[in-house]
XYZ file of N, CA and C in Angstrom:
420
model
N 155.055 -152.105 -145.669
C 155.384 -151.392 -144.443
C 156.549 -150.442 -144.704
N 156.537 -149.235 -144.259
C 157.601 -148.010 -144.398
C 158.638 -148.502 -143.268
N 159.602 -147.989 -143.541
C 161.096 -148.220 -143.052
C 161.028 -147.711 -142.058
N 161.208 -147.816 -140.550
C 160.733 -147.454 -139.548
C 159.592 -146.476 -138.845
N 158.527 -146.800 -139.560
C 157.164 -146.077 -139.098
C 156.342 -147.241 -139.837
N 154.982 -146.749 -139.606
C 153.869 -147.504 -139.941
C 153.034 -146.677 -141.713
N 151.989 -147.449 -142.003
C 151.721 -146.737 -143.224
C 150.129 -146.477 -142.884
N 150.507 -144.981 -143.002
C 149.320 -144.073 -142.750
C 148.162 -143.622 -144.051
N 148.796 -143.894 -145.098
C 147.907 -143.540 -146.605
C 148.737 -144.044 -147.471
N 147.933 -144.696 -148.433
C 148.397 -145.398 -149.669
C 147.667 -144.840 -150.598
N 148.072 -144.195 -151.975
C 148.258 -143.684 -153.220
C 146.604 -145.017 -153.752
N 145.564 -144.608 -154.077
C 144.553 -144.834 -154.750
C 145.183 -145.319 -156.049
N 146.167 -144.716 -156.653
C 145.959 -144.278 -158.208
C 147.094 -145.216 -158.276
N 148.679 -144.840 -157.845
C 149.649 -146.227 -157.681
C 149.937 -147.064 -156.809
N 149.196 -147.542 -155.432
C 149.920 -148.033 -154.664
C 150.614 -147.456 -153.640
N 151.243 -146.618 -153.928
C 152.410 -146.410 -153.077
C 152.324 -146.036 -151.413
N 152.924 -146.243 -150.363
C 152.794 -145.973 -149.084
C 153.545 -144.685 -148.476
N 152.852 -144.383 -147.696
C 153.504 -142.897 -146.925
C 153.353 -142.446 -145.775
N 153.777 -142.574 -145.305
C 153.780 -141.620 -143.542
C 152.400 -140.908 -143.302
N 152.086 -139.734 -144.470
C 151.838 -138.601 -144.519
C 150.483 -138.794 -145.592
N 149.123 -138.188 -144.683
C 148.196 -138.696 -145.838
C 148.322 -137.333 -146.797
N 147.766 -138.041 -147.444
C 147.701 -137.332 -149.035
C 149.219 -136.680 -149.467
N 149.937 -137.442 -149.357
C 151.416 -137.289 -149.452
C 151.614 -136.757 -151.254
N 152.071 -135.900 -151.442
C 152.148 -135.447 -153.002
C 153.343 -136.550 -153.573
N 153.333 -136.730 -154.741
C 154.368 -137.634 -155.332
C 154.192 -137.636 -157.006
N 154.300 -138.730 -157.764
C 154.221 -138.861 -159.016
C 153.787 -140.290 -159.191
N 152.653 -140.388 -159.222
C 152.011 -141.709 -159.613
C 153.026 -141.988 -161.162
N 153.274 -143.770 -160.841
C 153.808 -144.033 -162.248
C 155.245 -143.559 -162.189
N 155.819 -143.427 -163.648
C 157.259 -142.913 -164.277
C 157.320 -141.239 -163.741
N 158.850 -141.084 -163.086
C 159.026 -139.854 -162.306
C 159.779 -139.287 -163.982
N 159.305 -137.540 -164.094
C 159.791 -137.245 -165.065
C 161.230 -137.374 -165.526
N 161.596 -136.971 -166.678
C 163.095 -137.181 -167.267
C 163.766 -135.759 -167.220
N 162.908 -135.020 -168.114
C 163.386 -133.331 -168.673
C 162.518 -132.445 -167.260
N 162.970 -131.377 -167.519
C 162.358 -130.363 -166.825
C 161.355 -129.831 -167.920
N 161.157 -129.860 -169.292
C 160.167 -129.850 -170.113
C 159.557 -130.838 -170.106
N 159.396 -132.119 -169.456
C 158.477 -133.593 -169.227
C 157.671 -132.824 -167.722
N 158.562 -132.102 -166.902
C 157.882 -132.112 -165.876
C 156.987 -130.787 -165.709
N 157.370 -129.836 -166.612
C 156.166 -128.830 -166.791
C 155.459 -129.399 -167.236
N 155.291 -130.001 -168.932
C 154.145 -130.545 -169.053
C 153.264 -131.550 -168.257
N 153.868 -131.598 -167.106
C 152.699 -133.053 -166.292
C 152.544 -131.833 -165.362
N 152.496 -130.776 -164.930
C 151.778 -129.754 -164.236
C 150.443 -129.125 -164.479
N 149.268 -129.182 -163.579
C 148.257 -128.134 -163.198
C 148.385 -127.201 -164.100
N 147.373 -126.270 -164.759
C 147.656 -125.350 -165.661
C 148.354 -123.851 -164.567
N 147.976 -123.963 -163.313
C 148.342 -122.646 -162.401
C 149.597 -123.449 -161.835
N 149.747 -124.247 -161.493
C 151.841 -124.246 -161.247
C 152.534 -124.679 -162.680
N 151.585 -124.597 -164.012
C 153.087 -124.616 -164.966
C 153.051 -123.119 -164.914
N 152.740 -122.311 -165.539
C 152.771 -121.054 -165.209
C 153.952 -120.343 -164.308
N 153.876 -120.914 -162.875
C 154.778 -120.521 -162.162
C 156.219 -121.477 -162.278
N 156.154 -122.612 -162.295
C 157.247 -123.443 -162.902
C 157.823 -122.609 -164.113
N 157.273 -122.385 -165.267
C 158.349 -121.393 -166.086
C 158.774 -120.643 -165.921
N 157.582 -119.633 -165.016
C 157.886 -118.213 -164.515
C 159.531 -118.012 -163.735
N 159.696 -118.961 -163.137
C 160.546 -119.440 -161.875
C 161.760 -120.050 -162.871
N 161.728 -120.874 -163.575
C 162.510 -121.456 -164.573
C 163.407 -120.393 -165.772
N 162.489 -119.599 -165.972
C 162.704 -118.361 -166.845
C 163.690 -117.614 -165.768
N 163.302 -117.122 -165.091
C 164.062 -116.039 -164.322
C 165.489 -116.253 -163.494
N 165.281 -118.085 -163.022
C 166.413 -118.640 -162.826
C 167.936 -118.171 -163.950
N 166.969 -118.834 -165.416
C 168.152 -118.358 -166.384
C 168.076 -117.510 -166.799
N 167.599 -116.498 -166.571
C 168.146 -114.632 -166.640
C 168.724 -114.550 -165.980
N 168.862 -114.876 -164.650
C 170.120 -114.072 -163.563
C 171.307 -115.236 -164.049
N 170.976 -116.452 -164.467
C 171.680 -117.258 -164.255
C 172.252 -118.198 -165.711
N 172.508 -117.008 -166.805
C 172.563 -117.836 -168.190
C 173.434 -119.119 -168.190
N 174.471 -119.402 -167.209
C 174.895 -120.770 -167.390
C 174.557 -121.691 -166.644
N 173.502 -121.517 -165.994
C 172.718 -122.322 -165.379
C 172.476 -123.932 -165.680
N 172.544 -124.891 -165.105
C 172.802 -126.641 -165.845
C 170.939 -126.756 -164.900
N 169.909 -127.408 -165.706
C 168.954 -128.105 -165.088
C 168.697 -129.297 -166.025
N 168.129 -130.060 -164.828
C 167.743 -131.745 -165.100
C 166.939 -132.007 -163.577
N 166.588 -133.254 -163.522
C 165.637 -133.292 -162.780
C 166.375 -134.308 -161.914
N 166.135 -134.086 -160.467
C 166.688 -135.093 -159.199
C 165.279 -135.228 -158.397
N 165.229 -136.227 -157.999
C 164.494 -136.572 -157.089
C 162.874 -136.082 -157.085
N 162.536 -136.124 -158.715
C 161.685 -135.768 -159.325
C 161.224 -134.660 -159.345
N 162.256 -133.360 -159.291
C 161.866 -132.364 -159.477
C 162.874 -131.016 -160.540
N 162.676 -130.378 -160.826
C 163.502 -130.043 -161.093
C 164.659 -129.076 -160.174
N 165.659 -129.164 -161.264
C 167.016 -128.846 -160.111
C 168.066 -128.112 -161.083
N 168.253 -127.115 -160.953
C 169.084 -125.718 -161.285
C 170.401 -125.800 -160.682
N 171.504 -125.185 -161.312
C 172.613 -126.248 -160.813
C 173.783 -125.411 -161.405
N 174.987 -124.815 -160.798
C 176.376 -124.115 -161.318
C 177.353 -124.145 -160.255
N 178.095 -124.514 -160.483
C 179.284 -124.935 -159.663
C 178.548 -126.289 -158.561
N 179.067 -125.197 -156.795
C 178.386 -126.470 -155.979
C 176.847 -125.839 -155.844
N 176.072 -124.440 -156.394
C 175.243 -123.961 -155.936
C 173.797 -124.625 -156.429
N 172.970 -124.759 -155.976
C 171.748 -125.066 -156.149
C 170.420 -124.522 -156.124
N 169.050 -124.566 -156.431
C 168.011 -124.103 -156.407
C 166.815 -125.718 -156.852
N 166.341 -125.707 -156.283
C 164.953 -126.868 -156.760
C 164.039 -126.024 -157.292
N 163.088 -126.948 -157.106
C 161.447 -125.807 -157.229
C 160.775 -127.452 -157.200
N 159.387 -127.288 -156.487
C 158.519 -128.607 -156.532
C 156.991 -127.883 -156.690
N 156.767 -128.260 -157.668
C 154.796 -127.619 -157.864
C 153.911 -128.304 -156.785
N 153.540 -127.705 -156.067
C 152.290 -128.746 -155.120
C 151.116 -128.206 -155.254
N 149.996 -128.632 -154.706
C 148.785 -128.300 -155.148
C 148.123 -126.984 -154.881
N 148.780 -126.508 -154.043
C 148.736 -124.923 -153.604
C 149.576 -123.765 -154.162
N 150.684 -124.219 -154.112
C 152.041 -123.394 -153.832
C 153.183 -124.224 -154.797
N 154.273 -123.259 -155.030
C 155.550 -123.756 -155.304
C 156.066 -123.530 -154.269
N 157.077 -124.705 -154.557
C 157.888 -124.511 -152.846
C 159.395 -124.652 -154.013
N 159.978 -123.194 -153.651
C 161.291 -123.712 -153.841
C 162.540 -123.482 -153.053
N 163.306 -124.258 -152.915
C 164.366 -124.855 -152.383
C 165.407 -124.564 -152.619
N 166.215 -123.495 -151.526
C 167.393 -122.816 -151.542
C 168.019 -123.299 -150.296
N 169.593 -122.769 -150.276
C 170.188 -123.069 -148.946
C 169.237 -122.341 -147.678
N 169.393 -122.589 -146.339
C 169.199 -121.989 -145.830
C 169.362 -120.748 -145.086
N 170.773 -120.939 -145.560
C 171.628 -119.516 -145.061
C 170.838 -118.388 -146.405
N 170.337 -118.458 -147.318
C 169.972 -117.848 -148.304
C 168.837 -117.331 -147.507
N 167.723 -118.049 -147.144
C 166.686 -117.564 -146.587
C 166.782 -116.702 -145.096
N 168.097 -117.160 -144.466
C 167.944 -116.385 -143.329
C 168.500 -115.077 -143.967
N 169.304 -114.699 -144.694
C 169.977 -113.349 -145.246
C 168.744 -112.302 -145.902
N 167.673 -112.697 -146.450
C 166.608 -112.402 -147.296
C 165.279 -112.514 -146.410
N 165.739 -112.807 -145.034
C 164.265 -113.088 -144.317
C 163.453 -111.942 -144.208
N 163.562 -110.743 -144.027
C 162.762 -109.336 -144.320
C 162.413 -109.264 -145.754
N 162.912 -109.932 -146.650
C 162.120 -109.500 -148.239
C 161.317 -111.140 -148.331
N 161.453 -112.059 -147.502
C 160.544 -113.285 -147.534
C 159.360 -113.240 -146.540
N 159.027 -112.133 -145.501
C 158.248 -112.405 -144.843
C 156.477 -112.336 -145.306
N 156.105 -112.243 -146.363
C 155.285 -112.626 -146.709
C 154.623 -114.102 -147.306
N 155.841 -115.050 -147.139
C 155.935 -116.293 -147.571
C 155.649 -117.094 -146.298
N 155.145 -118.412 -146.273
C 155.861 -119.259 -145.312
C 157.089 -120.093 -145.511
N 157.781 -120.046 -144.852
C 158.777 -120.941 -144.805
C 159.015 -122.147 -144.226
N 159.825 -123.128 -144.596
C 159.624 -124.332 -143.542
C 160.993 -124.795 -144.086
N 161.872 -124.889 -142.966
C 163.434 -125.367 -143.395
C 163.955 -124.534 -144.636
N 164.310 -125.445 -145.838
C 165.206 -124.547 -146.743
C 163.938 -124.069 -147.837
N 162.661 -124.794 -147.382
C 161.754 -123.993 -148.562
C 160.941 -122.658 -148.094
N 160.482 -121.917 -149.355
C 159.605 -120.808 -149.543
C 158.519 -121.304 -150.697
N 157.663 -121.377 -149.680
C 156.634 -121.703 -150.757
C 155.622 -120.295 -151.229
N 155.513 -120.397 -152.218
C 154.965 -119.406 -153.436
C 153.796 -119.700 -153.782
N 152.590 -119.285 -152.754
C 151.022 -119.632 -153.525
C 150.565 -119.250 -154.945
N 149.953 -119.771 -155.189
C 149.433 -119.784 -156.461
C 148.308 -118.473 -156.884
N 147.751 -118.588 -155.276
C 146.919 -117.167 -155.286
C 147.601 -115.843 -155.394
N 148.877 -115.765 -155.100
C 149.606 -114.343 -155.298
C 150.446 -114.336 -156.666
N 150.489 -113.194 -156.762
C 151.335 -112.837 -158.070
C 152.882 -113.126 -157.528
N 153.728 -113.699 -158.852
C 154.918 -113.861 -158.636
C 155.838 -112.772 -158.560
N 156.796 -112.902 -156.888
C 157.224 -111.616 -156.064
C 158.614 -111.418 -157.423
N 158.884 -111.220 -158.621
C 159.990 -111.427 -159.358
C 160.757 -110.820 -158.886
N 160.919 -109.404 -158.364
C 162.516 -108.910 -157.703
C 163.061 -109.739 -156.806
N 162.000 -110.339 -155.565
C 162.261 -111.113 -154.575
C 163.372 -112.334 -155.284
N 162.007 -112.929 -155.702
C 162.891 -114.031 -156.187
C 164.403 -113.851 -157.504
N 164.227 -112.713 -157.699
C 165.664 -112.667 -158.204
C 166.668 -112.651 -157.443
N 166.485 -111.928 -156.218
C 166.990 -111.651 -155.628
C 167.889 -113.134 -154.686
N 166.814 -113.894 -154.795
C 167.475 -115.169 -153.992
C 167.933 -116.021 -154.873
N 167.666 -115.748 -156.424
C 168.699 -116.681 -156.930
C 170.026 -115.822 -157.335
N 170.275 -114.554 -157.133
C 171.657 -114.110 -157.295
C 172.318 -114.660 -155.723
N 171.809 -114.680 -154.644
C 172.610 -114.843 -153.436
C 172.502 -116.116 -153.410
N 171.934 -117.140 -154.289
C 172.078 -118.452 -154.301
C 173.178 -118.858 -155.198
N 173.130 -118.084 -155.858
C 174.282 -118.623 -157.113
C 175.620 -117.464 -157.145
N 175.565 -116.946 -155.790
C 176.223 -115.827 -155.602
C 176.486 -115.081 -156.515
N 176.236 -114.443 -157.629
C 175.838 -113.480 -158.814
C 175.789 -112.057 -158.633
N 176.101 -111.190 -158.648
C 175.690 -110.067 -158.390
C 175.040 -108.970 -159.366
């Protein structure tokens, strides 16, 4: 039983319980490296996982990544960036004040709280997203 709710779908493959059917997760051992967790990616979100990974550390050569909460996580001073591959889209994960400043160069995205998710069907927006990791990592 989930911690104050009921369990709506359980994981076929591990067990596991979730609110939310078909809840995305990591059957088994959650990765270590951010090179463990590209390689356990879809051949169309590793692609964008590097793409996204790459460009992070161009704007951002001292950039620190390792993986939290099974995803990976980009990291300098207190500033941050995620990224999570899902079966559609990358969704990655900036402040939110980032997305409201950039909301005219994101409106082709959906958004939901601090993510922008990045379909798989479109080509990767690279100025865009440079653009939100210099005002994420305040960079200019």
């Amino acid at each position: 039983m989930l911690c104050g709710g009921f369990v709506v779908w359980t994981c076929p493959k591990c067990g596991r319980e979730f609110k939310r059917t078909n809840q995305g997760h990591y059957c088994g051992k959650a990765p270590e490296s951010v090179n463990e967790y590209v390689e356990l990616q879809i051949p169309e979100a590793r692609t964008y996982v590097v793409e996204l990974r790459n460009i992070i550390r161009h704007c951002v050569p001292e950039v620190r990544e390792r993986i939290a909460w099974s995803m990976p996580l980009f990291e300098k001073d207190k500033h941050t960036i995620f990224l999570a591959a899902c079966k559609k889209h990358i969704s990655l994960y900036v402040d939110m004040e980032i997305i409201e400043i950039l909301k005219p160069q994101l409106s082709e995205f959906v958004i939901k709280k601090n993510a922008i998710y990045i379909p798989y069907d479109k080509e990767l927006p690279i100025k865009t997203i440079e653009n939100v990791v210099r005002q994420s990592f305040d960079t200019k």
